[in-house]
Coordinates of C-alpha atoms in Angstrom, one line a residue:
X3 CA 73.4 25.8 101.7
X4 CA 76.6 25.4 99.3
X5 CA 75.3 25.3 95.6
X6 CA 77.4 25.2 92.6
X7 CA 75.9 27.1 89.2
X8 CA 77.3 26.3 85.7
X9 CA 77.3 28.6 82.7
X10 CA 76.6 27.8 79.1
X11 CA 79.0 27.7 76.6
X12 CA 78.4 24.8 74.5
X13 CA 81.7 22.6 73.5
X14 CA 83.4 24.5 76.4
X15 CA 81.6 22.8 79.0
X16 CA 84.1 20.2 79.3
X17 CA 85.8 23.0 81.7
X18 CA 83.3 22.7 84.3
X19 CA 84.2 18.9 84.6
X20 CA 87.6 19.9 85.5
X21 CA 85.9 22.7 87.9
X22 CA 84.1 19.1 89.1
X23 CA 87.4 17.1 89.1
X24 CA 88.6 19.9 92.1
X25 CA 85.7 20.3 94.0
X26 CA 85.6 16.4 95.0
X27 CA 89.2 16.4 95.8
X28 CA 89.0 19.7 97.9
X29 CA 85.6 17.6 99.2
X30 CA 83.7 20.8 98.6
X31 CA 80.2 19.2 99.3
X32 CA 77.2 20.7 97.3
X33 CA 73.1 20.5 98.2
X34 CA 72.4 22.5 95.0
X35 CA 73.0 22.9 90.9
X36 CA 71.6 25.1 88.8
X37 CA 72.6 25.4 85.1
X38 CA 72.2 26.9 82.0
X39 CA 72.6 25.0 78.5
X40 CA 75.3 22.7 78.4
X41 CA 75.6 23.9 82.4
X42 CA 72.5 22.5 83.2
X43 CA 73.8 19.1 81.4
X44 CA 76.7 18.8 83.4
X45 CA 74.8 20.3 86.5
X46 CA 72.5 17.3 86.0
X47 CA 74.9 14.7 86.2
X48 CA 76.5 16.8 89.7
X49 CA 73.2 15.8 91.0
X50 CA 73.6 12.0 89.9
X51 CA 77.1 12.0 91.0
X52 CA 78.0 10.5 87.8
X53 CA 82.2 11.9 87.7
X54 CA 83.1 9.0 85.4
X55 CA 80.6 8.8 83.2
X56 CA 80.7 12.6 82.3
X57 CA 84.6 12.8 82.4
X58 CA 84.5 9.4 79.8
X59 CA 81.8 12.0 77.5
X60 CA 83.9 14.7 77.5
X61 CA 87.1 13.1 77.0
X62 CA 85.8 11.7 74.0
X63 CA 83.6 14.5 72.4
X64 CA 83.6 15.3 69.2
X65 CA 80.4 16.1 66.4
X66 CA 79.6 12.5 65.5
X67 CA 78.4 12.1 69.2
X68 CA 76.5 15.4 69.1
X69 CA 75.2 15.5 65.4
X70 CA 75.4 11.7 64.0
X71 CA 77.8 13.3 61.3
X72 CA 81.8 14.3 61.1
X73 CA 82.1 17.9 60.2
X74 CA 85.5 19.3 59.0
X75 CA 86.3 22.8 61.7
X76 CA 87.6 24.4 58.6
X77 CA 84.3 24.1 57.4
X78 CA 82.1 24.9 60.4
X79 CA 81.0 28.1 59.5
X80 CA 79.2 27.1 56.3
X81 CA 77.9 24.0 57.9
X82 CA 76.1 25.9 60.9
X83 CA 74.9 28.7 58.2
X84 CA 73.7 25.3 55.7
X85 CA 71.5 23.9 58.6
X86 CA 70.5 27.3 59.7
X87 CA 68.9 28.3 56.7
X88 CA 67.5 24.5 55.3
X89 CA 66.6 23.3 57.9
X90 CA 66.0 25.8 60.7
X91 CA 69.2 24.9 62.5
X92 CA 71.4 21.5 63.5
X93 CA 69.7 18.3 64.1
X94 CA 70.8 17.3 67.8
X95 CA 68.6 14.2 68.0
X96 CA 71.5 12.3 68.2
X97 CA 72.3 14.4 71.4
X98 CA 69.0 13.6 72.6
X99 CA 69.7 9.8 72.4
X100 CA 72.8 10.2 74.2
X101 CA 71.0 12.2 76.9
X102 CA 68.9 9.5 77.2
X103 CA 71.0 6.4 77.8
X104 CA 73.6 8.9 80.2
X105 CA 70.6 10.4 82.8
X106 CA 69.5 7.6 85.5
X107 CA 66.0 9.2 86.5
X108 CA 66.3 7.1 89.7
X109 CA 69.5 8.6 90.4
X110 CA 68.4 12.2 89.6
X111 CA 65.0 12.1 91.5
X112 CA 66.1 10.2 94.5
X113 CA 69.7 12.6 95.0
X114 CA 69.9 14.9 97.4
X115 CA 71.0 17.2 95.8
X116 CA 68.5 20.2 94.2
X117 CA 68.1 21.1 90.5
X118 CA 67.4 24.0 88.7
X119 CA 67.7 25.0 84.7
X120 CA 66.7 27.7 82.4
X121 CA 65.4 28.2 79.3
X122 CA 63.6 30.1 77.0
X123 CA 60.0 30.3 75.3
X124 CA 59.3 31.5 72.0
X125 CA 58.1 33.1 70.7
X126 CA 57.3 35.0 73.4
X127 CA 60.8 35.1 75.1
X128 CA 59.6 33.9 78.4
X129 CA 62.1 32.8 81.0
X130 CA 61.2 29.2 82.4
X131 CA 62.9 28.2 85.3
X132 CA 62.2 24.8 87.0
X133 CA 63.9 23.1 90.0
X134 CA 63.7 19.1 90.2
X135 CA 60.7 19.4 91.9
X136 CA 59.2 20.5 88.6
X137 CA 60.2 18.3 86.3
X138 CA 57.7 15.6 85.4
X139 CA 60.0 12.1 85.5
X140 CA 59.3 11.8 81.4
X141 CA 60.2 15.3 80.6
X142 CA 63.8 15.0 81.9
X143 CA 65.5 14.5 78.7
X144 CA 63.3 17.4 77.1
X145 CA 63.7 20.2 79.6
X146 CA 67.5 19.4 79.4
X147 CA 67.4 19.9 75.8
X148 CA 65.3 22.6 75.7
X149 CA 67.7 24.2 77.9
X150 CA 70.9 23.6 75.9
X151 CA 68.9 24.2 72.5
X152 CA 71.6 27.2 71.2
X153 CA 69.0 28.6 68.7
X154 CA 69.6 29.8 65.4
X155 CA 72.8 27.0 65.8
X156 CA 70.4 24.3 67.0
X157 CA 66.4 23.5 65.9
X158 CA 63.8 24.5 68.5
X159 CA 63.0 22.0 70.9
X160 CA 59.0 21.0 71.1
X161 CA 57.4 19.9 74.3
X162 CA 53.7 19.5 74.7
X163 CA 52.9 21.9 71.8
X164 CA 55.2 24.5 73.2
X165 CA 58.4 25.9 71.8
X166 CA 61.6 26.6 73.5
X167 CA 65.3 27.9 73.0
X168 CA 68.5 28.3 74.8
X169 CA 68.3 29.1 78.4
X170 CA 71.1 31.8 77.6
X171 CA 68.6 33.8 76.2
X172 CA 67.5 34.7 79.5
X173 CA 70.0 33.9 81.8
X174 CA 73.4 32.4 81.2
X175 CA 74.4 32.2 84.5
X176 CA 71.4 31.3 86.9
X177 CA 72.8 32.4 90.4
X178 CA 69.5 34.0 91.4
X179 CA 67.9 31.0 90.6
X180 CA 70.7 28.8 93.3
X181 CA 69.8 31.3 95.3
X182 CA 65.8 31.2 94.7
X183 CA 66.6 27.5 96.0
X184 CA 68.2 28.2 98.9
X185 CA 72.1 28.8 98.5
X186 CA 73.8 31.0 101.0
X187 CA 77.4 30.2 99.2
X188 CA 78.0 29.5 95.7
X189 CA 80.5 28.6 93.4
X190 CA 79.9 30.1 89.8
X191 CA 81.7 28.9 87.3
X192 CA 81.1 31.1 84.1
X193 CA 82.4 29.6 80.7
X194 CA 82.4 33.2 79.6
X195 CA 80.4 32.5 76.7
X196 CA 77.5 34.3 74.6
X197 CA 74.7 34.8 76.8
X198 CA 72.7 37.2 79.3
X199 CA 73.9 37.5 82.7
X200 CA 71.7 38.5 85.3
X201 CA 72.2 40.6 87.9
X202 CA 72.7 39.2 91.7
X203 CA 69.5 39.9 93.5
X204 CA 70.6 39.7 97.1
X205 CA 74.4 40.8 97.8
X206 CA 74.6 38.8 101.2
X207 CA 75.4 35.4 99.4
X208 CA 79.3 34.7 99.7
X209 CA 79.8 34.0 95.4
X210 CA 83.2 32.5 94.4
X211 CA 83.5 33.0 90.3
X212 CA 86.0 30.7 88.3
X213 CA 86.1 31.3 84.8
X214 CA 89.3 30.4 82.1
X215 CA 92.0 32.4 82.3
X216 CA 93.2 30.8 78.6
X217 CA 91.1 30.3 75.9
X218 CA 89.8 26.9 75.9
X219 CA 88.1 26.8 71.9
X220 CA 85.1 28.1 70.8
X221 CA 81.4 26.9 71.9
X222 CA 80.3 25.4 68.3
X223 CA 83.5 22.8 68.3
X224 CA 83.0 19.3 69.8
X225 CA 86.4 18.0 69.8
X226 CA 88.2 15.6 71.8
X227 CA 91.6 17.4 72.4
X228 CA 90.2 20.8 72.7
X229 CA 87.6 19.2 75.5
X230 CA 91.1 17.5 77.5
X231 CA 92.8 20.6 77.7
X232 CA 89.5 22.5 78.9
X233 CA 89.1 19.7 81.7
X234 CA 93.0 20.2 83.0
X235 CA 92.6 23.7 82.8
X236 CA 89.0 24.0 85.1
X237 CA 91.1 21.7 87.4
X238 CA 93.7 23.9 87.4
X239 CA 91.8 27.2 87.8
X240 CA 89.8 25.9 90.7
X241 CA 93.2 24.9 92.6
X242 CA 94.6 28.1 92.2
X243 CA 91.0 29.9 93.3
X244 CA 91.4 28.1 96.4
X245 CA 95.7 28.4 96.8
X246 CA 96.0 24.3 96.4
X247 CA 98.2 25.7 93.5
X248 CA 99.3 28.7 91.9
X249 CA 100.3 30.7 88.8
X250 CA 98.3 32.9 86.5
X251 CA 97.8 31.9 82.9
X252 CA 100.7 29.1 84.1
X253 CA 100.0 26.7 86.8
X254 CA 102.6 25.6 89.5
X255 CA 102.7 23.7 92.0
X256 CA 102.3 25.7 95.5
X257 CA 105.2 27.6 96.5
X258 CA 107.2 26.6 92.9
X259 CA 107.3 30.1 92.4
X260 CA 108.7 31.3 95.6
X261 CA 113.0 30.5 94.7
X262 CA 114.7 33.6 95.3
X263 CA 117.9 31.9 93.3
X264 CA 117.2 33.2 90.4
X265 CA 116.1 36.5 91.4
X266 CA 119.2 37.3 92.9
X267 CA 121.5 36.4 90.1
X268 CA 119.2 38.4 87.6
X269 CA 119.7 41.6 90.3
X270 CA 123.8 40.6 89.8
X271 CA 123.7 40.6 86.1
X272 CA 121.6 43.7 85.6
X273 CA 124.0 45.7 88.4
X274 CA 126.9 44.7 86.3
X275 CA 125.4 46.0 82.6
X276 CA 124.3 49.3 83.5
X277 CA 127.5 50.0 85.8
X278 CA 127.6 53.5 83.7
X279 CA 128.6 56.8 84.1
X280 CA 126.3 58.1 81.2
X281 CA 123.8 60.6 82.9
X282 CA 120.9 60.0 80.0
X283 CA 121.0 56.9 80.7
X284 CA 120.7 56.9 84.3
X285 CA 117.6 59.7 83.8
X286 CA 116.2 56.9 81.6
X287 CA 116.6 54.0 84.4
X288 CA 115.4 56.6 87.4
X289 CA 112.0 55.1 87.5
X290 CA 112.5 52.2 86.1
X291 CA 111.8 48.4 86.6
X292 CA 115.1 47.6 86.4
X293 CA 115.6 50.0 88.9
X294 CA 113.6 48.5 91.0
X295 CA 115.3 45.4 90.5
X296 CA 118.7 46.6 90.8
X297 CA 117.7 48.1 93.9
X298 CA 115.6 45.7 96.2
X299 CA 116.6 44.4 99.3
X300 CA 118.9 41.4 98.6
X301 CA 118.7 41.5 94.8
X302 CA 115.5 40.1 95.3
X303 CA 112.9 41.1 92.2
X304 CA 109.8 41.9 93.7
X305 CA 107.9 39.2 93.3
X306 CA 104.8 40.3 90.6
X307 CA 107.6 40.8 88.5
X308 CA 109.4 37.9 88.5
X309 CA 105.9 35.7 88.4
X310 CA 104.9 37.8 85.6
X311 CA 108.4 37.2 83.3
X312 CA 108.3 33.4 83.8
X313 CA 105.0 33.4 82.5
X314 CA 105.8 35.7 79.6
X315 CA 108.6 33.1 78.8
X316 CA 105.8 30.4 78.4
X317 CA 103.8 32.5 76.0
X318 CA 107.1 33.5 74.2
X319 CA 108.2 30.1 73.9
X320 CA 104.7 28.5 73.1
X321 CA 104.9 26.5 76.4
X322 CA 101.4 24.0 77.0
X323 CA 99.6 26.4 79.4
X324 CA 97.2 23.6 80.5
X325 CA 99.2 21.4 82.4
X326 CA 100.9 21.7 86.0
X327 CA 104.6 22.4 86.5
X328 CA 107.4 22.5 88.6
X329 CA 110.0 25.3 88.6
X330 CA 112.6 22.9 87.6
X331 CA 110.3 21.0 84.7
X332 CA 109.3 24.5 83.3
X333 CA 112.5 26.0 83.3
X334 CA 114.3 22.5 81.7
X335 CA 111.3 22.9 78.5
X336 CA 112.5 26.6 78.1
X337 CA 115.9 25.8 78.2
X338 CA 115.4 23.0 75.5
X339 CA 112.9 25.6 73.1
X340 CA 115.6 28.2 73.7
X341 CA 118.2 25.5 72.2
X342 CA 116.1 24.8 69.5
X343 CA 115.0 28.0 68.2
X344 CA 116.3 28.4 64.8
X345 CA 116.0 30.9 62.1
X346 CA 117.5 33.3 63.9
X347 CA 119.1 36.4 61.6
X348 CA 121.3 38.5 63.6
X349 CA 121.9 41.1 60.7
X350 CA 118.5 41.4 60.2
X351 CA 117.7 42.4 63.8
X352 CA 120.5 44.4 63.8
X353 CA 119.7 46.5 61.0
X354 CA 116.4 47.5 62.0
X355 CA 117.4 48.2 65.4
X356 CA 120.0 50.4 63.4
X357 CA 117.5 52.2 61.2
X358 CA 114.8 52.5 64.2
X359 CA 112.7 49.9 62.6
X360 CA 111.8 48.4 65.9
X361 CA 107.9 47.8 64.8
X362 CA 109.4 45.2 62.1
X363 CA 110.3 43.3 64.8
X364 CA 107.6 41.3 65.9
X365 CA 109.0 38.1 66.1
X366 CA 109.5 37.8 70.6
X367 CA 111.1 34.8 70.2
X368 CA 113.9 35.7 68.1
X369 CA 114.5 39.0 70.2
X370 CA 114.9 36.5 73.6
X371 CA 117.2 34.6 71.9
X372 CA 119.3 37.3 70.3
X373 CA 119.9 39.4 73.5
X374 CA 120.8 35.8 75.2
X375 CA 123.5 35.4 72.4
X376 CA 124.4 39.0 73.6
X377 CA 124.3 37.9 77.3
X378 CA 126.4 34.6 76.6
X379 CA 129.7 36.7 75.2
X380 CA 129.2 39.8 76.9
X381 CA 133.0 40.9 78.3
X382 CA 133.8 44.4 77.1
X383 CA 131.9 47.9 77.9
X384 CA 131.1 47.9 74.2
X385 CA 129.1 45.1 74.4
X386 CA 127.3 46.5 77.8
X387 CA 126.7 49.6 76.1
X388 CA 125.1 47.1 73.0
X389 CA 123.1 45.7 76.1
X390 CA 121.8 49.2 77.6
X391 CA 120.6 50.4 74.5
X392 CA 118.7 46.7 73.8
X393 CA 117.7 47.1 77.7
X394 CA 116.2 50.4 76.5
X395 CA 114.0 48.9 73.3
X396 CA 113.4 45.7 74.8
X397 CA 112.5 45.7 78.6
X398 CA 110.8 42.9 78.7
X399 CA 112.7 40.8 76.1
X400 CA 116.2 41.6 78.3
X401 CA 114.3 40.5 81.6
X402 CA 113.4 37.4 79.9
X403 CA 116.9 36.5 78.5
X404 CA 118.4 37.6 81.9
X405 CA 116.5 34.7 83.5
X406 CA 116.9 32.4 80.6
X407 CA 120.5 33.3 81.3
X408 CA 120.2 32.2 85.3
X409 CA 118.8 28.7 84.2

């Protein structure tokens, strides 16, 4: 049986929607969820089938809908540490209410589709794990809070005389539990968040784990943008798990990355600036990557390093990581940033390349752009000598302006 298992992780849990989002258009059909916190929130509505209505609650988050009250994020700290200590943590019934008008009980009970959540006694520390089956119809709402209560953050949730926390607290990630149910192949998808993590009981079960590659906020914020990029970026990350699209921090469309066009002229350009008869230098490129690039079959840059500098261009150039690109699109944006990077002080760089101040330096962007300008008037074997010495301080930063340079 395929099961799907959700992490906590608070106001990251818009993720796992994106995660969602995949799954039903790579039709990847589920018989279980389990979840933990806001996991077991989200895993409930998997089991009503309810897409919409959770992508509609996400897309619109923010603290209003979780706490009845705006709170400034510049504040946040001081506001979690006010209700901590007055009032024995936030006051989520307005979370509670929400709960209530979002869960159909006829839909949850009479679905297919197996349940199981997690939380936590106190204060004894107790795990309680329950499966649908276990769930009295009028305790829905309850257990789903008690799960996703993130204590000291939240209050204690109270049912029948009993007290219970955060589900995290025992198990963060409740695979053992999917598999307590029955799962033979699982998809985890771990919001990387504060929290135990058990350890897998039986090693048999095929386990496919998707977790963010970028950072998608922190778990106390409910906001509405930071909950859109987290969605595009689960639905990214679940393409690329299963090669429906590819990239690393980046995402691409499947086989953008494969042009050997700009490889090739990158091999060129490099051949040309270190065409040298200076044997220091050729000690220093021996094992090198440019070495490597200089010398592949074809001019053809293997390919890890090629992926890898397009990507560094995008955290360079402060490219949006969370949406999905073409070669061309990606490489048009880094052409436009690159155009409209100013500030740039030659003399400055200069000098403290002169006085071996290369530490000062830290500004990635500026160093792109300066050994472009180098690339753009390069004629004489003074300037390629300027350019072996920069390809000597700044191996990464030379790659980059090489491909900028190709563009």
């Amino acid at each position: 049986m395929k099961a799907v298992v959700l992490s906590g992780g608070g106001g990251k849990g818009a993720y796992q929607i994106g995660v969602w989002k995949a799954l039903h258009k790579l039709r990847y059909k589920y018989e279980i969820v389990t979840g933990t916190s806001v996991g077991a929130l989200n895993g409930a509505l998997m089991v009503q089938k309810d897409y919409l209505k959770s992508l509609w609650l996400w897309r619109n988050m923010n603290f209003k809908i979780i706490f009845d009250k705006e709170i400034d994020p510049n504040n946040l700290v001081k506001e979690y540490a006010k209700a901590i200590v007055l009032d024995g943590g936030m006051d989520i019934t307005n979370l509670e209410n929400l709960i209530k008008n979002v869960f159909d009980k006829n839909k949850f009970y009479n679905s297919p589709i197996d349940f199981g959540l997690v939380t936590v006694t106190v204060p004894s520390l107790k795990a309680k794990t329950l499966a649908k089956k276990d769930i009295p119809e009028d305790k829905l709402t309850d257990y789903l809070i008690a799960s996703a209560s993130c204590y000291p953050a939240f209050k204690i949730k109270e049912i029948d005389n009993l007290s219970f926390i955060d589900g995290g607290f025992y198990d963060n990630l409740p695979i053992n539990l999917a598999i307590k149910l029955g799962a033979s192949e699982i998809i985890a998808v771990d919001l990387k968040s504060v929290g135990i993590k058990r350890k897998v009981k039986n090693d048999k079960v095929k386990i496919t784990t998707i977790s963010p590659k970028n950072h998608i906020g922190s778990f106390l914020v409910f906001d509405k943008n930071q909950s859109r990029r987290a969605i595009r970026l689960g639905y990214n990350d679940t393409m690329k798990t299963f090669k429906k699209l590819e990239g690393d921090i980046y995402t691409f469309k499947l086989h953008e990355l494969s042009s050997k066009k700009y490889q090739s002229k990158i091999s060129f350009m490099l051949n040309d600036i270190f065409k040298t008869k200076n044997t220091l230098l050729g000690d220093i490129l021996k094992n090198s990557t440019y070495k490597h690039i200089m010398e592949s079959k074809s001019g053809i840059i293997l390919d890890n390093v090629y992926k890898k500098n397009i990507e560094y261009l995008g955290k360079v150039f402060n490219i949006d990581d969370s949406y999905i690109y073409t070669i061309k699109k990606y490489n048009k944006i880094l052409k436009n940033k690159l155009d409209n990077t100013e500030g740039l002080n030659t003399k400055l760089i200069e000098e403290k390349i002169k006085n071996k101040k290369i530490k000062d330096l830290i500004n990635t962007k500026y160093i792109v752009k300066y050994i472009y300008n180098k690339l753009e008037n390069v004629k004489t074997d003074k300037q390629k000598k300027e350019l072996q010495t920069l390809a000597i301080l700044f191996k990464k930063e030379l790659i980059a302006a090489l491909y900028l340079k190709t563009i």
